Coordinates of C-alpha atoms in Angstrom, one line a residue:
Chain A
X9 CA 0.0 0.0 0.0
X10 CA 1.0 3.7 -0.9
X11 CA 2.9 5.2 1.7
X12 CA 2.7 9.1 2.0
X13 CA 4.5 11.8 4.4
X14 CA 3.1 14.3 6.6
X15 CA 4.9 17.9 7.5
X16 CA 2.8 19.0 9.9
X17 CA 3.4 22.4 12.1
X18 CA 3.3 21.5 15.3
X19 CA 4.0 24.7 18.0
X20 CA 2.6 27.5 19.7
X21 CA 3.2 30.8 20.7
X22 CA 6.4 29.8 21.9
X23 CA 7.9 28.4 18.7
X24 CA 7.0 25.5 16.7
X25 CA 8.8 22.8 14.2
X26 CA 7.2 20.4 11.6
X27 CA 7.0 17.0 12.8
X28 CA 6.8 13.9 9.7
X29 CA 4.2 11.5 9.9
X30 CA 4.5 8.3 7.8
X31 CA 1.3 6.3 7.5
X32 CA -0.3 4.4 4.7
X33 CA -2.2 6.6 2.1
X34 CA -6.0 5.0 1.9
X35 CA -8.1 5.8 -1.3
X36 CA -10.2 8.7 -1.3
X37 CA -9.3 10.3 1.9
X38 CA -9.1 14.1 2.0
X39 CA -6.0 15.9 4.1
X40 CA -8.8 16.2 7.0
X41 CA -8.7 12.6 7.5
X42 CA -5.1 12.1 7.5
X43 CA -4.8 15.0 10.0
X44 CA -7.6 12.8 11.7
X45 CA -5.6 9.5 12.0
X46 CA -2.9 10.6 12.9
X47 CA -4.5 12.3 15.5
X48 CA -5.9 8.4 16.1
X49 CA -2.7 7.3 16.6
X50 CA 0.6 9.1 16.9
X51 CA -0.2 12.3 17.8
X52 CA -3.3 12.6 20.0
X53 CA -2.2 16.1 21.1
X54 CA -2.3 17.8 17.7
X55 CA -4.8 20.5 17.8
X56 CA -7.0 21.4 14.5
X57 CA -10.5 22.8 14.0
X58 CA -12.6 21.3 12.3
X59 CA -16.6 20.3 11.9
X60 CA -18.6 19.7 9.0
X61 CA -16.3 17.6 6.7
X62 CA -18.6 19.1 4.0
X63 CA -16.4 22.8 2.9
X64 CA -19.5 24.3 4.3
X65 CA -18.4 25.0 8.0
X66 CA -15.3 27.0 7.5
X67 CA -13.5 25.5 10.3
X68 CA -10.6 23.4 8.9
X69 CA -8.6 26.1 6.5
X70 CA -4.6 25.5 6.6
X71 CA -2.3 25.8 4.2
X72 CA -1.3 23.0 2.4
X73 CA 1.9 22.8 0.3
X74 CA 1.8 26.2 1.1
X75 CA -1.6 27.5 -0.1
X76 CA -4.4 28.2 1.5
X77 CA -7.1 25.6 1.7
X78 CA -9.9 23.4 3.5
X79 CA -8.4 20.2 5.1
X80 CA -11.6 18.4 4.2
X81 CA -11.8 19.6 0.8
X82 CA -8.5 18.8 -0.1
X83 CA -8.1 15.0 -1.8
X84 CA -4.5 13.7 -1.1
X85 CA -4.4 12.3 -4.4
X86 CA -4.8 15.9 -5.9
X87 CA -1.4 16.1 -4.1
X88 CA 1.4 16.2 -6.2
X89 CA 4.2 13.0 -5.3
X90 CA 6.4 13.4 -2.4
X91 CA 5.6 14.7 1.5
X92 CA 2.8 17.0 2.2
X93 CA 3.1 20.6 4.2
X94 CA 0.1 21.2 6.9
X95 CA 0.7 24.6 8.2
X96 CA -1.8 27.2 10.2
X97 CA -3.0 29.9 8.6
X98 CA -0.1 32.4 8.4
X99 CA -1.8 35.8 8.6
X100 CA -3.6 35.0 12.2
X101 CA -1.7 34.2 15.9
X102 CA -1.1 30.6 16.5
X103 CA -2.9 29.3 19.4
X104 CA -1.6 25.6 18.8
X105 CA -0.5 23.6 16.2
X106 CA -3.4 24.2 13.2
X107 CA -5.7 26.6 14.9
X108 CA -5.4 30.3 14.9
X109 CA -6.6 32.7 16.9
X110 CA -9.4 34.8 14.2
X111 CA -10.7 37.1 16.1
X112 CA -9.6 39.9 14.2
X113 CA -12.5 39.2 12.1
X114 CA -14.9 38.8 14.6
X115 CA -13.9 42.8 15.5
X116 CA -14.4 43.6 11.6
X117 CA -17.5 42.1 11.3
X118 CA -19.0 44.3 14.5
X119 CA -17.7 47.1 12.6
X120 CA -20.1 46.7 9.7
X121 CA -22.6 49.5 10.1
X122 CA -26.1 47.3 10.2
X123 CA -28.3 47.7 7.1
X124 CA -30.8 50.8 7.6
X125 CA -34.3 50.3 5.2
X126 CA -36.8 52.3 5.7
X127 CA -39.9 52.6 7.4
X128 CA -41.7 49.2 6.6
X129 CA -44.6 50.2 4.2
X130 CA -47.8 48.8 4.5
X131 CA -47.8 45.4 3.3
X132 CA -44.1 44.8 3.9
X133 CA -40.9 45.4 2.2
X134 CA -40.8 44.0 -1.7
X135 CA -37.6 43.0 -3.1
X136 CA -37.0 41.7 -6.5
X137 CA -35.6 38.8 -8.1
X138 CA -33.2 40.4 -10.1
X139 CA -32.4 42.3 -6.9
X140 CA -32.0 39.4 -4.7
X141 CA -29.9 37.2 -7.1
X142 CA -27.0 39.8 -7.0
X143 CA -26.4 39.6 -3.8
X144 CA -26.7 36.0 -3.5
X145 CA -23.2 35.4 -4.3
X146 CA -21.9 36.9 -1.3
X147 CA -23.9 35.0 0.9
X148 CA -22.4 31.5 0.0
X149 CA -19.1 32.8 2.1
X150 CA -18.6 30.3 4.5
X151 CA -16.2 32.2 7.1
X152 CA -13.4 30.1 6.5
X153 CA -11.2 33.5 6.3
X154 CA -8.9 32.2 3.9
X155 CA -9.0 35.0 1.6
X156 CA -8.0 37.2 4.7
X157 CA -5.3 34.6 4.9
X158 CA -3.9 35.0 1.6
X159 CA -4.5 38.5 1.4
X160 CA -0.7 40.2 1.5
X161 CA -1.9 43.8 2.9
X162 CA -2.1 41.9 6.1
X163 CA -0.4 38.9 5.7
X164 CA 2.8 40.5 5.3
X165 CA 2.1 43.7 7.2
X166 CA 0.8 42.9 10.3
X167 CA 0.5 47.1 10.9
X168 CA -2.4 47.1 8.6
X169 CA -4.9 45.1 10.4
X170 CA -5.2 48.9 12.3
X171 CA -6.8 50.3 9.1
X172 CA -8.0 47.3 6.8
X173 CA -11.1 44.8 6.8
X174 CA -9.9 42.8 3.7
X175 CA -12.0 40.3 1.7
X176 CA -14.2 39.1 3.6
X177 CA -15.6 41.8 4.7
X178 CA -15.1 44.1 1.4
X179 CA -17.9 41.4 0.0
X180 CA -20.3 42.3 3.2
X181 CA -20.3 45.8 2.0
X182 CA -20.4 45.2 -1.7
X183 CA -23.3 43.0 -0.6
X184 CA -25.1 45.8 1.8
X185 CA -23.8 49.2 -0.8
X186 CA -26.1 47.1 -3.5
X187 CA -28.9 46.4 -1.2
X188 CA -32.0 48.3 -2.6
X189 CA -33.6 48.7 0.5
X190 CA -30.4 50.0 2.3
X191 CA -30.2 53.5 2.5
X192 CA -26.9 54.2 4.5
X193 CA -24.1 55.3 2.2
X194 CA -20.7 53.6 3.5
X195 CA -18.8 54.5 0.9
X196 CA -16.9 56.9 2.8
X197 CA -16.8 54.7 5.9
X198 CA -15.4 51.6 3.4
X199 CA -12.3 54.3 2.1
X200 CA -11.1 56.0 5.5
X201 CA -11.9 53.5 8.2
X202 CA -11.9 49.8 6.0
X203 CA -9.1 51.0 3.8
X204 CA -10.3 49.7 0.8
X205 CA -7.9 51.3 -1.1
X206 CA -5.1 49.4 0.3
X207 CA -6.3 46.7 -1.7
X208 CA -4.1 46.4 -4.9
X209 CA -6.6 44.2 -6.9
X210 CA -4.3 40.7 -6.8
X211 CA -7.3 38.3 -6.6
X212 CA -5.7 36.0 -4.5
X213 CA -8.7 35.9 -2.5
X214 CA -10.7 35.1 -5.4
X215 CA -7.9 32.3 -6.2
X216 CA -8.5 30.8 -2.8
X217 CA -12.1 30.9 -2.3
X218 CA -13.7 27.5 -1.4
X219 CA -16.9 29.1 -2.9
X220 CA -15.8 30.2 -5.9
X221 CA -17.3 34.2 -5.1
X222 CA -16.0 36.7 -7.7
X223 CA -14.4 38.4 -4.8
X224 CA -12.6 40.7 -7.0
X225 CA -15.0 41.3 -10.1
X226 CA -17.8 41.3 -8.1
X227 CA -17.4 42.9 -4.9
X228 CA -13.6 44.8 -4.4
X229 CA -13.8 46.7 -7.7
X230 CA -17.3 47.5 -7.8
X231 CA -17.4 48.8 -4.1
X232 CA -14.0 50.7 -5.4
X233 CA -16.1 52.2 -8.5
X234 CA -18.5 53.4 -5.9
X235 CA -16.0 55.1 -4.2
X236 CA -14.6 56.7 -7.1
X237 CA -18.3 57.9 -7.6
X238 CA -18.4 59.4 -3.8
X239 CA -14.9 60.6 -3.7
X240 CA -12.6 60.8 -6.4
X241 CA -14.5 61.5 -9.8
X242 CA -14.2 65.3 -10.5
X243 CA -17.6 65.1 -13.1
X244 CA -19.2 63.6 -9.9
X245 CA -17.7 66.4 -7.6
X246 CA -19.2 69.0 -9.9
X247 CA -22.6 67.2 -9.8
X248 CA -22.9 67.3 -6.2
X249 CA -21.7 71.3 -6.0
X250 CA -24.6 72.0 -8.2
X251 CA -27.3 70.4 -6.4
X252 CA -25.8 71.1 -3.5
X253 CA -26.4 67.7 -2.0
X254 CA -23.7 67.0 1.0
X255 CA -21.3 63.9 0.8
X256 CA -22.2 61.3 3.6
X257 CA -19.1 60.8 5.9
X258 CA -17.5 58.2 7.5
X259 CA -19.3 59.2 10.8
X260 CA -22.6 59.1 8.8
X261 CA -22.4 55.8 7.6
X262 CA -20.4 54.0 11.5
X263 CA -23.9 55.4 13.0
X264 CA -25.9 52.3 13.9
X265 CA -30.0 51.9 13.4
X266 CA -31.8 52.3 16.9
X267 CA -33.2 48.6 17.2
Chain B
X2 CA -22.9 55.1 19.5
X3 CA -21.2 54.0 16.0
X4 CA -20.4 51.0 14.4
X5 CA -16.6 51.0 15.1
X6 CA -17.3 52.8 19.4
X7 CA -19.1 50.1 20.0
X8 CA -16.4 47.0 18.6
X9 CA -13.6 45.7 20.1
X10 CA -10.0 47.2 19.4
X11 CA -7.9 45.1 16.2
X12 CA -5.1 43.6 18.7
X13 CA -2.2 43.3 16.8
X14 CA 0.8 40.9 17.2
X15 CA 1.0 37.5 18.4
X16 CA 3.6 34.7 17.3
X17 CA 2.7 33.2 13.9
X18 CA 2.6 29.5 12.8
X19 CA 4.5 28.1 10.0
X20 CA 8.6 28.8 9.4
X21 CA 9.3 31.7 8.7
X22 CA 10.5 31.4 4.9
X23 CA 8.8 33.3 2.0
X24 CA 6.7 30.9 1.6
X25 CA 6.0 27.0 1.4
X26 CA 4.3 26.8 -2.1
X27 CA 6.0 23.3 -4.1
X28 CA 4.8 24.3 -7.3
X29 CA 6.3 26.7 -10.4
X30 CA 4.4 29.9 -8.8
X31 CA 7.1 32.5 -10.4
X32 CA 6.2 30.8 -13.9
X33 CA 3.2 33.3 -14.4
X34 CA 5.4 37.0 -13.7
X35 CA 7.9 35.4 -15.2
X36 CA 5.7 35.5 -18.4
X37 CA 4.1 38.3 -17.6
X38 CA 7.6 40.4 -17.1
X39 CA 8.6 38.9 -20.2
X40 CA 5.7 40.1 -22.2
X41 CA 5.2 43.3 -21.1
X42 CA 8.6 44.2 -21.6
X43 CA 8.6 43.1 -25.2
X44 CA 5.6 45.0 -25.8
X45 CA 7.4 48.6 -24.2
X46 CA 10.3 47.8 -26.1
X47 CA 9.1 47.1 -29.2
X48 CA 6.3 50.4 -28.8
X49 CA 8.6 52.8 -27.6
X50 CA 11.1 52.1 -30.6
X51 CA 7.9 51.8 -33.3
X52 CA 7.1 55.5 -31.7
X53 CA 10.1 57.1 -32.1
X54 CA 10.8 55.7 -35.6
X55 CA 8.1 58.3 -36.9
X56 CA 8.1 56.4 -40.2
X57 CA 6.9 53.3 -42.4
X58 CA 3.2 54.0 -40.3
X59 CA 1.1 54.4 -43.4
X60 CA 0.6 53.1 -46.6
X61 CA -1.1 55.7 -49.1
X62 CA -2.3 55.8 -52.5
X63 CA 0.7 54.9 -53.9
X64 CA 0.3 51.8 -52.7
X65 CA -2.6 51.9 -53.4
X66 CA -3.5 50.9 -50.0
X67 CA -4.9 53.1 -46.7
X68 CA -3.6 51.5 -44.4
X69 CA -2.6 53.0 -40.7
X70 CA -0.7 51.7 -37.6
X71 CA -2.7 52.0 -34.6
X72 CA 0.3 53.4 -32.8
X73 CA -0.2 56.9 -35.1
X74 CA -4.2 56.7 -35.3
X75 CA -5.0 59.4 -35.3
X76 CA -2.6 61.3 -36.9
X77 CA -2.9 64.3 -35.5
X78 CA 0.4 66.2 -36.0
X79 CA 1.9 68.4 -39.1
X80 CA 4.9 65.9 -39.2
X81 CA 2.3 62.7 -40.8
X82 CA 2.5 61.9 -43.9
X83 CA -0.2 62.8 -46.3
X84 CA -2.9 61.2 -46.7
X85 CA -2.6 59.7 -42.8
X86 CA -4.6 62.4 -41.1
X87 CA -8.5 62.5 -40.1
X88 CA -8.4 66.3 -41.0
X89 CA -7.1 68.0 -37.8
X90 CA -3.9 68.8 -37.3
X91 CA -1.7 70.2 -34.3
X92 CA 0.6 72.8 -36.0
X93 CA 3.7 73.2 -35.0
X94 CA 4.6 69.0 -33.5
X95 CA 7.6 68.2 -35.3
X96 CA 8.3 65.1 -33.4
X97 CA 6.6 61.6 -33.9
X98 CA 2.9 61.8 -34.0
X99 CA 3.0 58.5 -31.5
X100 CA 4.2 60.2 -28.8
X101 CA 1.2 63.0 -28.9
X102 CA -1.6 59.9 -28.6
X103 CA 0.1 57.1 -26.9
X104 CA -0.3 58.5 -23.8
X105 CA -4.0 57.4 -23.5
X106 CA -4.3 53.7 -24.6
X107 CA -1.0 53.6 -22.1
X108 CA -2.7 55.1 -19.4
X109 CA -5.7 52.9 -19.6
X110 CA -3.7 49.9 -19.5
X111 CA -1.7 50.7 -16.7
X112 CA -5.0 51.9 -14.3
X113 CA -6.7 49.0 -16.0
X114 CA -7.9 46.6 -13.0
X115 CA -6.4 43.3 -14.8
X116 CA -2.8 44.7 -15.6
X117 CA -2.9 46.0 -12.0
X118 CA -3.1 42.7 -10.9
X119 CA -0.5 40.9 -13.6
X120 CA 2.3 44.3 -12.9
X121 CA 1.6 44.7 -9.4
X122 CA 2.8 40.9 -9.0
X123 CA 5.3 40.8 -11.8
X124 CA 7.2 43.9 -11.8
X125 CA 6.4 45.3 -8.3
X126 CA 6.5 41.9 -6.2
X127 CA 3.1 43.4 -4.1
X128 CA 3.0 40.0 -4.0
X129 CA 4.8 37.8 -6.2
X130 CA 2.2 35.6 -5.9
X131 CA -0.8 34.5 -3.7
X132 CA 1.1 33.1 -0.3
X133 CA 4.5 34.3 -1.3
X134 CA 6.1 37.0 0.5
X135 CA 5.8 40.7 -0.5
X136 CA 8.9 41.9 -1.6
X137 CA 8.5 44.8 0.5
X138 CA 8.8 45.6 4.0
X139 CA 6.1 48.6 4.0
X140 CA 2.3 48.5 2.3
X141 CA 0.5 51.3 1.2
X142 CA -1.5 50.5 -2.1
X143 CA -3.3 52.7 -3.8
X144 CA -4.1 54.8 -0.7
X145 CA -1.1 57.6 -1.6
X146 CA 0.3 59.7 -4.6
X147 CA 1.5 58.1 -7.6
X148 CA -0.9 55.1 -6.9
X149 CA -4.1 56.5 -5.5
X150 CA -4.3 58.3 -9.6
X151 CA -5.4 54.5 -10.4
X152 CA -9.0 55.9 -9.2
X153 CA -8.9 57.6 -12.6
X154 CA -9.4 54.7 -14.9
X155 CA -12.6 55.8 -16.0
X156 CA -11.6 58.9 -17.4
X157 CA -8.8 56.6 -19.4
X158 CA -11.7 55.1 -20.6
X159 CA -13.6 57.5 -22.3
X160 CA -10.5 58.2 -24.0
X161 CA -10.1 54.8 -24.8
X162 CA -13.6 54.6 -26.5
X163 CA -12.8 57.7 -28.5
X164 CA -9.8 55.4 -29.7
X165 CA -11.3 52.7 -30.5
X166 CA -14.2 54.7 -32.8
X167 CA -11.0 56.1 -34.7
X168 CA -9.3 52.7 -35.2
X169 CA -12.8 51.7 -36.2
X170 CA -13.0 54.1 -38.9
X171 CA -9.9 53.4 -39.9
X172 CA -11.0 49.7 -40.4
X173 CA -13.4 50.8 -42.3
X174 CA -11.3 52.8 -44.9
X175 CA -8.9 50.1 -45.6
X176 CA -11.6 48.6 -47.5
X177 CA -11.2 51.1 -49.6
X178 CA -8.7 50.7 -52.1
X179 CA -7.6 54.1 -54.0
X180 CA -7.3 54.1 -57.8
X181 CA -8.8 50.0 -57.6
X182 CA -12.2 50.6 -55.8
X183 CA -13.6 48.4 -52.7
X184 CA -12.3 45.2 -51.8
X185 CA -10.6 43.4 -48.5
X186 CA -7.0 43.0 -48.2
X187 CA -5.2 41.2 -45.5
X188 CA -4.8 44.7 -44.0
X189 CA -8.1 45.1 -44.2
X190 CA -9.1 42.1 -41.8
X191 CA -6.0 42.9 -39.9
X192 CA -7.0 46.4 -39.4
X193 CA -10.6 44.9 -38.5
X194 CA -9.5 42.2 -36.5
X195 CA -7.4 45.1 -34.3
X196 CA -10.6 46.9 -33.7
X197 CA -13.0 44.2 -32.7
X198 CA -10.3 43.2 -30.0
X199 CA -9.8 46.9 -28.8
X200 CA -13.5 47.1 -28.6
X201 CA -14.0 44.1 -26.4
X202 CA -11.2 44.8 -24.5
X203 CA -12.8 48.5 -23.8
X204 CA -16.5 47.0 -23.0
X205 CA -15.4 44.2 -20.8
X206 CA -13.8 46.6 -18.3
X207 CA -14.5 46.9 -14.9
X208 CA -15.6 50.9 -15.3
X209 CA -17.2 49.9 -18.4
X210 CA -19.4 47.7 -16.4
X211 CA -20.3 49.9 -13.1
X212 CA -20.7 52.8 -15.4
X213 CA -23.3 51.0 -17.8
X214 CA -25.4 49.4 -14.4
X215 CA -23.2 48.0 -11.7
X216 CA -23.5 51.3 -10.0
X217 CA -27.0 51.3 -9.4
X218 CA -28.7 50.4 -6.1
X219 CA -31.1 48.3 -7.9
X220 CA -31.7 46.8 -10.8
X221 CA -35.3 46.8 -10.6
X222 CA -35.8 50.1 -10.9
X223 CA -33.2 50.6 -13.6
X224 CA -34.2 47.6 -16.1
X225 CA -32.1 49.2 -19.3
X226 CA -28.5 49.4 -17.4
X227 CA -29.9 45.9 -15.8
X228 CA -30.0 44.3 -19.2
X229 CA -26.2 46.2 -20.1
X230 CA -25.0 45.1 -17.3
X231 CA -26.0 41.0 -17.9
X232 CA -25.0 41.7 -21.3
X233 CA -21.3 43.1 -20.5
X234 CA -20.5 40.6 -17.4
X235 CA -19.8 37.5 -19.0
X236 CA -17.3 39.7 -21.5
X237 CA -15.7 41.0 -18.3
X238 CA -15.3 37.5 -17.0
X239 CA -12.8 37.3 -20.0
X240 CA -11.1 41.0 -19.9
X241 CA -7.8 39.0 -19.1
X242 CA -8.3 37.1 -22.6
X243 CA -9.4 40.2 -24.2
X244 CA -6.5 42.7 -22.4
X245 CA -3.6 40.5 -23.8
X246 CA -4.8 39.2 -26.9
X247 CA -5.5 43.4 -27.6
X248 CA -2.1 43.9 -26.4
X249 CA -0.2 41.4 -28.8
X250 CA -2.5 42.0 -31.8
X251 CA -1.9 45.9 -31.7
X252 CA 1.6 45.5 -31.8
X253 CA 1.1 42.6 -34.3
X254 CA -0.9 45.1 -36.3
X255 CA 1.7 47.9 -36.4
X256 CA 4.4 45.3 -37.1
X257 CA 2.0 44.4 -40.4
X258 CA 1.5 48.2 -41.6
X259 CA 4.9 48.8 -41.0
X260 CA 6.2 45.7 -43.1
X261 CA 3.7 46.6 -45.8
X262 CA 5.2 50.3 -45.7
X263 CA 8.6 49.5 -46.1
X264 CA 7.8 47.6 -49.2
X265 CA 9.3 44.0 -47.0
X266 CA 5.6 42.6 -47.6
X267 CA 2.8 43.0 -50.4
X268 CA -0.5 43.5 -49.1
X269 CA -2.6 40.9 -50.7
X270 CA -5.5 41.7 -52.3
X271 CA -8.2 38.8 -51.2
X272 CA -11.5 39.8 -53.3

């Protein structure tokens, strides 16, 4: 029977090393249930999150051979020959072994100023198909973070987590800025506060998306269009000294709906 | 109390897993800007030399051909040749016509949003690749002066679209063959093939498709820009395709006119 090598980090905030695992390779397993037997036998101690099995959870993203992906979703024989690299995510603290400590996202995503409709009419709010299906997209994320992961404005500068809410979160305000019913403008709030423009369009976090959003195409450059539109387009500049009609702010938009 | 009062602070720091090496990727990753630096270069090479040759750009009557590169269209200055002009002319520009009108299809290439990605990875290292180490020890993207001009793409646009309708109409009047009459040529369909590329390249791009609909809070209420947009997204799914096969065939193009002008190549007459 195939045999197959495991590198797998094994450390905390202390320092780390890979350890090897050798163990027989059985058809059809994914990385997940290598990680799992192992686990099984030689290294009860090794810490990873995981939960569904299904890439629906979110819960099992490493990076394997170096990129960015779910555990369970990965089939070892899409591996190429030779040992295979199990590393945490590299742009989040290690707590041990595979699991990282996220929380920076969990602060982003209470920064996301809460959709604001209007008044409900009688008879309810009405939203239409073609209005619904666009943002449909964005709601197949699954949390895994991995485009944070992979995203280099704070995966190699640590200093701009202060100022940027990446991916993830750039597709939560595409999702909200094309909401019909929505009627905060966060444009503003998505250029000063989320740093949007620190993104330099790279699409690795389209190339890494277990979901296979258009994170790029569909949600970074259209929400940076939209920008240009609030704050940078000189036409649109004159527009708005004519009819006199204010620019929101950043304050505007960070003000949340009273519940 | 706002969105960002009421959150937690970002903490920053903490150890991270994994070595600390560039990066742990097995396969060929520098393969792509690798290419990508190679092509590019080729092209500014090979452009900036066709621009300051300031000759062989145009093959006239005498020829009996009206041909044009797209690297002089349009010819706006007193130094063209005759016959190569659309009617105005900037008195007084002695140098090469290129250099008055390259300026625009370069500056919408460079703020275009797919050869932001391929230079900003190839040239710049911002990163080399996805999980591979910026070659940088400081970030600021496109938040500060020279980079924050990106935001003017659209304006690079418009340009572009005025561009294209010349290049179009210059299509058009190589089909028309002085002292022989109508007819296609292999300049012709070269001349047409250049177009049609320029065109999809302009209408699959990313301020292309917010101008036409994207911007709009919703669709229902804006059904025209609703069916633009569904028309122009699946072309800008394919504005990679479309930005380098523009890229090669332009210089392909003006390689062609400027063959055909320096009598090295006939231009065959098809029907």
């Amino acid at each position: 029977m195939a045999e197959v090598t495991m590198r797998i980090w094994r450390g905390d905030a202390s320092g780390g090393e890979f350890a090897a695992y050798t163990l027989a390779q059985n058809e059809g397993e994914v990385v997940l249930d290598v990680v799992h037997r192992i686990q099984a036998t030689e290294a009860p101690d090794l810490a990873c999150r995981w939960n569904c099995k299904a890439g629906k959870c979110g819960s099992c993203s490493a990076e394997i051979n170096g990129k960015p992906r779910l555990m369970c979703m990965t089939r070892m024989d899409s591996l190429p020959e030779g040992p295979v690299t199990v590393a945490p995510m590299r742009t989040f603290p290690i707590v041990r072994d595979l699991v990282t400590d996220v929380s920076f996202n969990f602060v982003r995503a209470q920064q996301v100023p809460a959709l604001l409709p209007p008044p409900m009419p009688e008879g309810g709010y009405v939203m239409f198909q073609e209005d619904v299906e666009r943002g449909q997209e964005f709601r197949k994320c699954i949390e895994c973070f991995m485009c944070q992961d992979v995203c280099h404005v704070i995966r190699d500068h640590e200093d701009n987590k202060r100022h940027y809410a990446g991916p993830r979160f750039f597709i939560r305000y595409a999702e909200l800025e094309m909401h019909p019913l929505d009627q905060n403008d966060r444009r503003e709030y998505v250029r000063e506060e989320m740093g949007l423009g620190y993104c330099n369009i790279t699409k690795c976090c389209t190339e890494v998306c277990p979901e296979h959003i258009k994170i790029t195409d569909n949600a970074i450059i259209p929400l940076k269009e939209r920008v240009v539109d609030a704050h940078y387009d000189p036409i649109a500049w004159l527009g708005r000294a004519i009819r006199r009609k204010k620019k929101a702010s950043a304050a505007d938009a960070a003000v949340q709906p009273t519940p | 109390m706002t969105a960002l009062e009421s959150s937690t602070k970002v903490q920053l720091g903490g150890r991270k897993g994994g070595p600390d090496q560039p990066t742990l990727r097995q396969d060929r990753w520098w393969v792509q800007p690798v290419v990508t630096v190679s092509v590019l270069t080729a092209f500014v090479i090979y452009s900036t030399w066709a621009a300051f040759q300031n000759a062989n750009y145009y093959v006239g009557a005498n020829a009996h051909r009206d041909l044009i590169s797209p690297f002089y269209s349009p010819c706006i200055a007193s130094s063209c040749v005759a016959g190569s002009t659309h009617g105005f002319v900037l008195s007084g520009w002695t140098l090469s016509p290129a250099l008055l009108i390259l300026i625009f299809p370069l500056g919408f290439r460079l703020s275009c949003y797919y050869y932001r990605k391929a230079y900003y990875r190839a040239f710049w290292w911002s990163p080399p690749a996805c999980a591979v180490a910026d070659g940088h020890k400081s970030y600021s993207g496109e938040t500060r002066f020279p980079l924050i001009m990106q935001n003017v793409h659209r304006y690079f646009f418009y340009f572009g679209l005025l561009f294209n309708v010349m290049l179009t109409y210059d299509a058009v009047r190589a089909f028309h063959q002085p002292g022989i009459g109508w007819g296609v040529t292999v300049g012709t369909l070269v001349l047409v093939v250049n177009a049609v590329l320029l065109w999809l390249y302009s209408i699959s791009c990313h301020a292309c498709r917010h101008l036409c609909g994207g911007g709009v809070k919703s669709f229902h209420a804006h059904p025209i820009r609703h069916r633009i947009w569904k028309a122009l997204t699946p072309l800008n799914a394919h504005h990679m395709n479309f930005a380098w096969a523009s890229l090669i065939f332009v210089a392909l193009t003006d390689v062609y006119v400027r063959l055909v002008a320096s009598g090295v190549l006939t231009d065959y007459r098809l029907f």
